[in-house]
PDB file of C-alpha atoms in Angstrom:
ATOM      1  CA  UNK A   1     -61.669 158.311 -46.487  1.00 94.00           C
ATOM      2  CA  UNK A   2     -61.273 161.097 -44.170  1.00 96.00           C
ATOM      3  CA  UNK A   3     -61.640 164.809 -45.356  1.00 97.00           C
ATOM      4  CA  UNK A   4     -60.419 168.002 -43.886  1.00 98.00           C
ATOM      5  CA  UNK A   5     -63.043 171.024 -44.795  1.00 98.00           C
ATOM      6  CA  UNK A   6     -61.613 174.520 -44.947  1.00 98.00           C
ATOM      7  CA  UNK A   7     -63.674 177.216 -44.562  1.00 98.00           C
ATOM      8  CA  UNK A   8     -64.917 180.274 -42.983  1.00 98.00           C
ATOM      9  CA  UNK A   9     -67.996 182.259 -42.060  1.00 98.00           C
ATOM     10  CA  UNK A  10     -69.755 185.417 -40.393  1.00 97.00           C
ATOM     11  CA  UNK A  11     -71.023 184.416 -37.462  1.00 96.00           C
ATOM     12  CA  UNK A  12     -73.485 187.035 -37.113  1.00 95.00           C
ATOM     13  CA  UNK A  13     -76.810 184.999 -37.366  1.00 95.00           C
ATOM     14  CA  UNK A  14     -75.407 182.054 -35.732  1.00 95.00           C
ATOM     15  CA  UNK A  15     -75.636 180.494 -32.253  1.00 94.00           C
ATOM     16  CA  UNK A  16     -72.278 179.310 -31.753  1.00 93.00           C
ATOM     17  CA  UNK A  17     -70.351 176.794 -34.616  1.00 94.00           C
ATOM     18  CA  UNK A  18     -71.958 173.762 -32.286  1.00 90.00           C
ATOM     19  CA  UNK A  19     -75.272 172.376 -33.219  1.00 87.00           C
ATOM     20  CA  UNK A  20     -78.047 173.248 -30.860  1.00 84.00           C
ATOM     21  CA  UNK A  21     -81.354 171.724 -31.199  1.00 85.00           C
ATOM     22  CA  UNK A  22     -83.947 175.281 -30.801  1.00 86.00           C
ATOM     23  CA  UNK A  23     -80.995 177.523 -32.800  1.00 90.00           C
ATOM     24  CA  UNK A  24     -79.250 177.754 -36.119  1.00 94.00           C
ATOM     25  CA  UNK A  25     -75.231 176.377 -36.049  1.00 96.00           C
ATOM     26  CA  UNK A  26     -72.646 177.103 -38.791  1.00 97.00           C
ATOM     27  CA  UNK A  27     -72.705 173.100 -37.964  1.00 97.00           C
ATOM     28  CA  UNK A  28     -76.110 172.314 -38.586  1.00 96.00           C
ATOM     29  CA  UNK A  29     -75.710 174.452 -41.493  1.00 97.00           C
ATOM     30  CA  UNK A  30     -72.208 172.890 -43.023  1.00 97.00           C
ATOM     31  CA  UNK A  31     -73.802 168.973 -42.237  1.00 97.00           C
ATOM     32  CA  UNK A  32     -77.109 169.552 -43.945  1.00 97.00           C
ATOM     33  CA  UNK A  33     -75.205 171.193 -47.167  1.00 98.00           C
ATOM     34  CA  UNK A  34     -72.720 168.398 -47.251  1.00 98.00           C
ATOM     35  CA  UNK A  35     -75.177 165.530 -46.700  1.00 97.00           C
ATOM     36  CA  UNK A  36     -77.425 166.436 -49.804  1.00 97.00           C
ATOM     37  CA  UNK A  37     -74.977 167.302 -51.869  1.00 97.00           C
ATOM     38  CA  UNK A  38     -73.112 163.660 -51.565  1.00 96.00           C
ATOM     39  CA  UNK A  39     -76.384 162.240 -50.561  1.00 95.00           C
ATOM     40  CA  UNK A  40     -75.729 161.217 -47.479  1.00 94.00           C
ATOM     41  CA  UNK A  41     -75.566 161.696 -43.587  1.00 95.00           C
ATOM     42  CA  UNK A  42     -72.527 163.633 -42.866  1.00 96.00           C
ATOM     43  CA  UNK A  43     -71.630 164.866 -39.358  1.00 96.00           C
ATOM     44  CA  UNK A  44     -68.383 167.397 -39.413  1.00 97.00           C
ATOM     45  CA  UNK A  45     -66.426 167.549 -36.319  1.00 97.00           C
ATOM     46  CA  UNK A  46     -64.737 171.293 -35.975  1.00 96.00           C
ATOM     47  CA  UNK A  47     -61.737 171.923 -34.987  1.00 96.00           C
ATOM     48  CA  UNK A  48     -62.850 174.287 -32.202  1.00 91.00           C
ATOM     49  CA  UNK A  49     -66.083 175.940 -30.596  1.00 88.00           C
ATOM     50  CA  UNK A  50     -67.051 179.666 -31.377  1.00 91.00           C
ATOM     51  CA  UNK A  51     -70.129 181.395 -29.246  1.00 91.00           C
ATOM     52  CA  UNK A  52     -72.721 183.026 -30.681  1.00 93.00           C
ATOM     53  CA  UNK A  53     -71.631 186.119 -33.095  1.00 95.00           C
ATOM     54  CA  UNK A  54     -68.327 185.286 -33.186  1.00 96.00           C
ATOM     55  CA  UNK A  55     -66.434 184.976 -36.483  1.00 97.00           C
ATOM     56  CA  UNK A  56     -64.261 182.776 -38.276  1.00 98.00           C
ATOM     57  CA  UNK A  57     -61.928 183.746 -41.219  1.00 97.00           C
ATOM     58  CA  UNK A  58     -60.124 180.383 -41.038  1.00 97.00           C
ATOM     59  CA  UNK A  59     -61.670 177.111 -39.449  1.00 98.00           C
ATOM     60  CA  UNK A  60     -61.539 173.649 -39.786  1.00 98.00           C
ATOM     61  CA  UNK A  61     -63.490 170.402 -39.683  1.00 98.00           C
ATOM     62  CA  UNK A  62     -63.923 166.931 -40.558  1.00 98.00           C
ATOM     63  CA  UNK A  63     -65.727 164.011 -41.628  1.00 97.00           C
ATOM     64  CA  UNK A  64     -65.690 160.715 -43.316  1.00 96.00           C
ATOM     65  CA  UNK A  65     -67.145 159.421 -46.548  1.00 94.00           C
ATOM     66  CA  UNK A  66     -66.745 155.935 -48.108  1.00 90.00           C
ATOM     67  CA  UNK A  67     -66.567 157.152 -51.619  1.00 86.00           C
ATOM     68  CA  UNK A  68     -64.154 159.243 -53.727  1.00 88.00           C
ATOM     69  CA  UNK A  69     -65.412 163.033 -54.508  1.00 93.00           C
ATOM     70  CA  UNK A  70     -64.358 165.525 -57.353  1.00 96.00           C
ATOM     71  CA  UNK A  71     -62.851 168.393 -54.820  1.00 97.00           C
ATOM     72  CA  UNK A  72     -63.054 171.277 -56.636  1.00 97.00           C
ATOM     73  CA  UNK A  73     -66.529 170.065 -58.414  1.00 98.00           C
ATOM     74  CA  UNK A  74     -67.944 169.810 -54.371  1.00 98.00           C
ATOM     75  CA  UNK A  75     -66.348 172.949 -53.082  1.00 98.00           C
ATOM     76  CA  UNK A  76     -67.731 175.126 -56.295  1.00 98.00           C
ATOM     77  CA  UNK A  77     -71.578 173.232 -55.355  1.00 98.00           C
ATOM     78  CA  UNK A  78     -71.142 173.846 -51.463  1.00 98.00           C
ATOM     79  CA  UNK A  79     -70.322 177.563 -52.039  1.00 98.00           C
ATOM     80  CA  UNK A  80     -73.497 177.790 -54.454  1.00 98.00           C
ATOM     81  CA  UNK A  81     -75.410 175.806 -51.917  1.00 98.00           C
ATOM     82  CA  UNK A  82     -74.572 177.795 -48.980  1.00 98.00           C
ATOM     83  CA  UNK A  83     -75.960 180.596 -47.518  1.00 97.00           C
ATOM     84  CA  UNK A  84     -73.612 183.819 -48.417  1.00 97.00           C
ATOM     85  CA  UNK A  85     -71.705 183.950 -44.866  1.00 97.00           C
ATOM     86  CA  UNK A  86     -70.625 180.690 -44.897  1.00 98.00           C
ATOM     87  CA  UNK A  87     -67.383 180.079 -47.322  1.00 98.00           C
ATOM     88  CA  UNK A  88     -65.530 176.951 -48.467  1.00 98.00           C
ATOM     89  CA  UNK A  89     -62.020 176.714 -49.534  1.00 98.00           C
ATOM     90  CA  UNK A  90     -61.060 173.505 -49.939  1.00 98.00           C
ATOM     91  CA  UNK A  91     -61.693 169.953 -49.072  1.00 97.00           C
ATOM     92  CA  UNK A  92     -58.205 167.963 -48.248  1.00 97.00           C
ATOM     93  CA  UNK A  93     -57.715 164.324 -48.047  1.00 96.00           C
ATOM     94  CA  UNK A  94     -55.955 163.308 -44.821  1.00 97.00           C
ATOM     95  CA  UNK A  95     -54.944 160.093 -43.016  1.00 96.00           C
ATOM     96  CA  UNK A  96     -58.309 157.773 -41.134  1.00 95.00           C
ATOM     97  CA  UNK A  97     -56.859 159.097 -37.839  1.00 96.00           C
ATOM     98  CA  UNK A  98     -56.297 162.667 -38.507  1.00 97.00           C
ATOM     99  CA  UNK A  99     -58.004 165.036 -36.444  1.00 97.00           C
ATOM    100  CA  UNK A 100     -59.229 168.302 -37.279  1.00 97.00           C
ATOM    101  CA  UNK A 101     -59.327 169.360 -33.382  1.00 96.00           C
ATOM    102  CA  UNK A 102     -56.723 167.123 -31.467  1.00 96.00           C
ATOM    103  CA  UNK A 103     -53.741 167.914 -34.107  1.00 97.00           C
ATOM    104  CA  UNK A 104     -53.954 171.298 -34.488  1.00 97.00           C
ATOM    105  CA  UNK A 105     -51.004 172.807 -32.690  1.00 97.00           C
ATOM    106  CA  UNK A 106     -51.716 176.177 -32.715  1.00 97.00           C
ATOM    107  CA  UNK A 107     -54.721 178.544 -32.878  1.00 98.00           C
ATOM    108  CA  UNK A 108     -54.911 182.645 -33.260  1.00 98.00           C
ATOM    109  CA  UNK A 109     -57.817 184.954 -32.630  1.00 98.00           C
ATOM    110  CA  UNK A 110     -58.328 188.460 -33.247  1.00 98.00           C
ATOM    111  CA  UNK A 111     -59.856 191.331 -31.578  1.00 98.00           C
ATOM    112  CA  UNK A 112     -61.240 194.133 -33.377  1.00 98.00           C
ATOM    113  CA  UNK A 113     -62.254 197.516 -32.170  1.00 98.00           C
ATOM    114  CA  UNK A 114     -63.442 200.308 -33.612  1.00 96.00           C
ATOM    115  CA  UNK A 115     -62.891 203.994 -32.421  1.00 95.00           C
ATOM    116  CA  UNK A 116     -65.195 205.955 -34.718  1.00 95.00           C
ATOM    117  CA  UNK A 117     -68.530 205.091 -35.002  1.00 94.00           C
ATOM    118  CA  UNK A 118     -69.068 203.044 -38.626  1.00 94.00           C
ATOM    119  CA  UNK A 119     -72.095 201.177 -39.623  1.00 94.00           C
ATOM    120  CA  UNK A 120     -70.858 199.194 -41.760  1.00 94.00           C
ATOM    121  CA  UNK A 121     -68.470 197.555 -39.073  1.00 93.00           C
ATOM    122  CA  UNK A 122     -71.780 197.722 -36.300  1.00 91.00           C
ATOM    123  CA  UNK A 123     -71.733 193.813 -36.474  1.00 92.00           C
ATOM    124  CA  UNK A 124     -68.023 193.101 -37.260  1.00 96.00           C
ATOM    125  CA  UNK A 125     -65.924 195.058 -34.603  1.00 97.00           C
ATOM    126  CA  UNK A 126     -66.586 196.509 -31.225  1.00 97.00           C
ATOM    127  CA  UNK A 127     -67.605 200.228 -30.861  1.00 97.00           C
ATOM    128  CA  UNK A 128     -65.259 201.751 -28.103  1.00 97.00           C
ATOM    129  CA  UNK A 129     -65.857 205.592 -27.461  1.00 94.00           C
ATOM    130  CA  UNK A 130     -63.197 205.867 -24.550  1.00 95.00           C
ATOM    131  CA  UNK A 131     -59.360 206.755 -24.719  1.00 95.00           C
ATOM    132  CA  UNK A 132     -57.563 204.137 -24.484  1.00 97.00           C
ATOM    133  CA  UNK A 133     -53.653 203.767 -23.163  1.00 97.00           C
ATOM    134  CA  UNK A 134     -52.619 201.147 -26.131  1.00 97.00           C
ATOM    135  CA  UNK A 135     -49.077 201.422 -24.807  1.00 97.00           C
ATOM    136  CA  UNK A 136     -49.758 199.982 -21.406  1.00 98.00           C
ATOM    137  CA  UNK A 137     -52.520 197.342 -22.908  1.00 98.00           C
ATOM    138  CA  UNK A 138     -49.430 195.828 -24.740  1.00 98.00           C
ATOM    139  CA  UNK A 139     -47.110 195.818 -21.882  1.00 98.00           C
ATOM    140  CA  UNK A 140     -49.643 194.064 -19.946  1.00 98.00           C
ATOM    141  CA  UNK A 141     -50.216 191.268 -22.700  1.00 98.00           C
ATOM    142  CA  UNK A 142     -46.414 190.841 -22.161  1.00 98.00           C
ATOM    143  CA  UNK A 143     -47.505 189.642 -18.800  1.00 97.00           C
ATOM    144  CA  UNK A 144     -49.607 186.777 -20.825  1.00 98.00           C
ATOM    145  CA  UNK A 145     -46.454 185.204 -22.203  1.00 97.00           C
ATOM    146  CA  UNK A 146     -45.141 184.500 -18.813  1.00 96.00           C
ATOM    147  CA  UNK A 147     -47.403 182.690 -17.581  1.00 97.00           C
ATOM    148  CA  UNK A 148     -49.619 179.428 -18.440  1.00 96.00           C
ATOM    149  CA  UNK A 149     -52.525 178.845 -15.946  1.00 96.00           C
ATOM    150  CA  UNK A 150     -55.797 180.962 -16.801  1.00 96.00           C
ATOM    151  CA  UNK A 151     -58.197 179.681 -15.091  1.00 95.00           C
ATOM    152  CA  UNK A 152     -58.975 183.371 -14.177  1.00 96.00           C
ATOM    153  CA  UNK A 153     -60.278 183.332 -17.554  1.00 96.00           C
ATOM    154  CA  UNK A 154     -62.258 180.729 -18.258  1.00 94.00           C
ATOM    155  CA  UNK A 155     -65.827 180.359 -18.146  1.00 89.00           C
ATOM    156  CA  UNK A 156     -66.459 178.661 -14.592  1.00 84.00           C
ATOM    157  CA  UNK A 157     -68.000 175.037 -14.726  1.00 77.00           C
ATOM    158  CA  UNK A 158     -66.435 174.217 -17.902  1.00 79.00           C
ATOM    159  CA  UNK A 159     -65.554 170.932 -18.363  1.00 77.00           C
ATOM    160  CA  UNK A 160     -61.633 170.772 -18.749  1.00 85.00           C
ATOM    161  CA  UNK A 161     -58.356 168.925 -17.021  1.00 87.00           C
ATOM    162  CA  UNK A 162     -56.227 171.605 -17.103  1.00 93.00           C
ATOM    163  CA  UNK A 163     -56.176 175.438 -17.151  1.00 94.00           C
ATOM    164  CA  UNK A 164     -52.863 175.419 -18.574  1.00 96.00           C
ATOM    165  CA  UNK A 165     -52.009 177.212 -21.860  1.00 96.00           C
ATOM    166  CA  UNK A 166     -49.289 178.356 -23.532  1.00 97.00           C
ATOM    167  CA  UNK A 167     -49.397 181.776 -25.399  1.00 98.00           C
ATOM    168  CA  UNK A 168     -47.153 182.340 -28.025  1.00 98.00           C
ATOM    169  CA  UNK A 169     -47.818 185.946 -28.851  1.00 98.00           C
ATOM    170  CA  UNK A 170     -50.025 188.912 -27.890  1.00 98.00           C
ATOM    171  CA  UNK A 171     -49.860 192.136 -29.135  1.00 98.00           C
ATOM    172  CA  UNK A 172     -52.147 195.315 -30.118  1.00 98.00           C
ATOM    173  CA  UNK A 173     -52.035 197.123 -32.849  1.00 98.00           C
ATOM    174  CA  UNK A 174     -53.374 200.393 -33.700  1.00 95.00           C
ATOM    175  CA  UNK A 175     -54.296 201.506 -37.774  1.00 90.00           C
ATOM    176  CA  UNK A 176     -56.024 204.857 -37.880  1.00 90.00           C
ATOM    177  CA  UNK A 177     -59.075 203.844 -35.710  1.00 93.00           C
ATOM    178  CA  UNK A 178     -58.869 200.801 -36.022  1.00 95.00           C
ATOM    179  CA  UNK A 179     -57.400 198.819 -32.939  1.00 97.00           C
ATOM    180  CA  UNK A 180     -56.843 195.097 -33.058  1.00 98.00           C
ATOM    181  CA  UNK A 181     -55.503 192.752 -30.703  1.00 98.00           C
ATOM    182  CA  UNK A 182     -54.215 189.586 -31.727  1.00 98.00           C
ATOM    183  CA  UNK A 183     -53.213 185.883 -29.680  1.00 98.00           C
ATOM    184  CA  UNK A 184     -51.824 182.714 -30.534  1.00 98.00           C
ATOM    185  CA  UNK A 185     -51.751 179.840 -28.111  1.00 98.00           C
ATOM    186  CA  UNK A 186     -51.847 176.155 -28.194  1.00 96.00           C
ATOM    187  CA  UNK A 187     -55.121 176.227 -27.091  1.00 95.00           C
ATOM    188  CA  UNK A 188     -57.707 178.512 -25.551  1.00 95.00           C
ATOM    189  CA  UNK A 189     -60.145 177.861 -22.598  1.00 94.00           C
ATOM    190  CA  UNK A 190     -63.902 178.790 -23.302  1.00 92.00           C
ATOM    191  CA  UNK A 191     -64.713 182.514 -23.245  1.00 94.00           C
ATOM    192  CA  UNK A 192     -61.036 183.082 -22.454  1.00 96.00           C
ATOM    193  CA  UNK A 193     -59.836 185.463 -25.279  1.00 97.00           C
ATOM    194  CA  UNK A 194     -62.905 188.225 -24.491  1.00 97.00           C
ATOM    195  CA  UNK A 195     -61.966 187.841 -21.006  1.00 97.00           C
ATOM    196  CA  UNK A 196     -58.107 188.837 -21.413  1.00 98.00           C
ATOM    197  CA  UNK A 197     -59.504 191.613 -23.818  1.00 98.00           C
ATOM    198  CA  UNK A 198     -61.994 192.691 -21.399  1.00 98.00           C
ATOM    199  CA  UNK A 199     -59.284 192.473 -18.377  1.00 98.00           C
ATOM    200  CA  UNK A 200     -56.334 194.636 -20.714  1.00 98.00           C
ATOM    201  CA  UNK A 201     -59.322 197.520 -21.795  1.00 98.00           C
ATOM    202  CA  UNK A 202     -59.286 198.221 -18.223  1.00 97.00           C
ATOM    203  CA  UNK A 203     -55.274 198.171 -18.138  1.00 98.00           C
ATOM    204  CA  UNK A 204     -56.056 201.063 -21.100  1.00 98.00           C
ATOM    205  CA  UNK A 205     -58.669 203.002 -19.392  1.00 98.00           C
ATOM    206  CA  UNK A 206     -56.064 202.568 -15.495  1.00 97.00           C
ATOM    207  CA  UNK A 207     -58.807 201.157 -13.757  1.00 97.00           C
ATOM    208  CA  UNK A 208     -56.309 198.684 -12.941  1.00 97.00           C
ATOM    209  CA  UNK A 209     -52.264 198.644 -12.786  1.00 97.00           C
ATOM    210  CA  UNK A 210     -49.920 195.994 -14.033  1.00 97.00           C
ATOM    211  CA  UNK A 211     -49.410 194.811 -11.017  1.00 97.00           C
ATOM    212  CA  UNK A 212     -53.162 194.229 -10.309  1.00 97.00           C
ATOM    213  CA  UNK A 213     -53.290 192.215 -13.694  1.00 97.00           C
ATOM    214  CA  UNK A 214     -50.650 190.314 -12.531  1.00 97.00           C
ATOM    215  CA  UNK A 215     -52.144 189.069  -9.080  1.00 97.00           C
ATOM    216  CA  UNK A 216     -55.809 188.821 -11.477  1.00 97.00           C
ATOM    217  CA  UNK A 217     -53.389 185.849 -12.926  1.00 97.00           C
ATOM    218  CA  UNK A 218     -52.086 184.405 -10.138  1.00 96.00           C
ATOM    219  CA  UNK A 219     -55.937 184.461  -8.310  1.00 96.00           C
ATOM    220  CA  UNK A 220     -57.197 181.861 -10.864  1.00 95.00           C
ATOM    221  CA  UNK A 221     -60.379 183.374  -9.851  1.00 95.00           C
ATOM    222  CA  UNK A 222     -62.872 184.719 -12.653  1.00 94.00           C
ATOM    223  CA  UNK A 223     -64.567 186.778 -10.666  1.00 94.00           C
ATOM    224  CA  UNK A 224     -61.060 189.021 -10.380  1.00 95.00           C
ATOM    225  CA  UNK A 225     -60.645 189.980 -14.052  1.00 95.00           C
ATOM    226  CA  UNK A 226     -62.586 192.104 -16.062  1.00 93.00           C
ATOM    227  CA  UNK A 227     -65.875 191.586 -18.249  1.00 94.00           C
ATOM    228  CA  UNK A 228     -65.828 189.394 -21.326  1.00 96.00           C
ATOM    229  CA  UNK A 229     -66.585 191.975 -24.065  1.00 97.00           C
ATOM    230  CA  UNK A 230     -68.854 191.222 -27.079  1.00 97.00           C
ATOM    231  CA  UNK A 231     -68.746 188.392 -29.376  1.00 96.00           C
ATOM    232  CA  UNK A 232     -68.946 190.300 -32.707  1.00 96.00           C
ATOM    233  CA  UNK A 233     -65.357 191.524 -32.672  1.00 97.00           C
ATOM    234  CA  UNK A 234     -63.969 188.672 -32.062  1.00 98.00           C
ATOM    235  CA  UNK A 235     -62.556 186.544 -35.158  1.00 98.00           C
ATOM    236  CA  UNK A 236     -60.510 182.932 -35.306  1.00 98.00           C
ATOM    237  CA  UNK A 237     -57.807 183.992 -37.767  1.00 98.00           C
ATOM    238  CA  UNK A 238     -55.696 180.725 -38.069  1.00 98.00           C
ATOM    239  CA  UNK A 239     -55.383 176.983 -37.226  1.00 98.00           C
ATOM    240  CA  UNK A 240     -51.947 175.575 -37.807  1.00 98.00           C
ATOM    241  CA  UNK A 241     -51.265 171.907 -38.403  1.00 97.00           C
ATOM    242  CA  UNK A 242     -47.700 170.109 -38.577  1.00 96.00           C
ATOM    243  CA  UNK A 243     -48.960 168.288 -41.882  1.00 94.00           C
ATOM    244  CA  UNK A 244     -50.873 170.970 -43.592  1.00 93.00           C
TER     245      UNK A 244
END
């Protein structure tokens, strides 16, 4: 039978959701847990790849296992099992062909800066001490929804088909100092979403126009838009499924 896992972690001492053999994974992590607590060798497949530091408030996986489990018994002995930044929700039976990756239809990401110094957000949200024109950042993320190649910001070398997305919204939004910036698409090209924020900060600060951001676009070049800005404010919110 084929389970979906729910869950969600801090991504702070983590290299990246993907296992790596010389660093610590929230998947090395997750398979270890699960494979002595059912007593035997599990291998979850996520539903998407985070870098290092990044966070996840909702992600998904799966795996297989030939026997029946008591859910909530396994979810209460992975939560006591795991290390504190690493949560479980729920375990959820599913169809031999699901997939935790391929079906989901739509992702959404958050990023979150901060515009007062607080410690107790120095590895959750991104410091920014300049003034930024939040107005103009969110007319230029208008631009996003017009468009569907980004190759001009993607990681170069990465291994896809197609730079093609399609963003369904993107928007900031400002609470006291708190400014967050949030995007859904149907999918996301690696180290795209720090990219676009790094590319729309310099929209806010007017080291670059509108019209520069849209020519960035049409340049498919990486090199043209702005720096990818740090992992640790940067937070998969939600994966949506047709069937969950």
């Amino acid at each position: 039978m084929r389970y979906f896992i729910h869950f969600a972690y801090n991504g702070t001492h983590y290299h990246g959701w993907q296992f790596q053999p010389n660093a610590s994974s929230v998947q090395e992590t997750l398979n270890k847990a699960l494979s002595v607590l059912l007593n035997s060798t599990i291998n979850v497949m996520g539903a998407g790849r985070t870098d290092t530091g990044v966070h996840a408030e909702e992600m998904y996986g799966h795996f297989d296992l030939e026997k029946s489990i008591d859910i909530p018994v396994l979810v209460h002995k992975l939560n006591s099992y795991l290390p504190k930044d690493i949560a479980v929700y729920n375990l959820i039976p599913v169809r031999d062909d699901a997939h935790c990756r391929f079906d989901a239809t739509k992702r959404t990401y958050e990023y979150h800066i901060n515009t007062v110094k607080n410690p107790f957000l120095e590895e959750l949200s991104w410091y920014v001490t300049q003034k930024l024109d939040v107005d103009l950042m969110n007319e230029a993320a208008k631009i996003l929804l017009k468009h569907t190649d980004f190759q001009c910001f993607s990681k170069v070398n990465t291994d896809v088909n197609t730079f093609d997305c399609t963003i369904f919204e993107a928007y900031w939004k400002q609470e006291n100092s708190k400014l967050v910036f949030t995007i859904s698409a149907n999918r996301f090209l690696r180290n795209m979403v720090r990219a676009i924020v790094g590319t729309l900060i310099n929209i806010g600060l007017h080291k670059i126009t509108l019209a520069d951001f849209e020519n960035i676009i049409a340049s498919k070049n990486r090199e043209k838009a702005g720096f990818s800005v740090p992992a640790h404010g940067l937070y998969l919110t939600k994966i949506y499924y047709d069937y969950l």
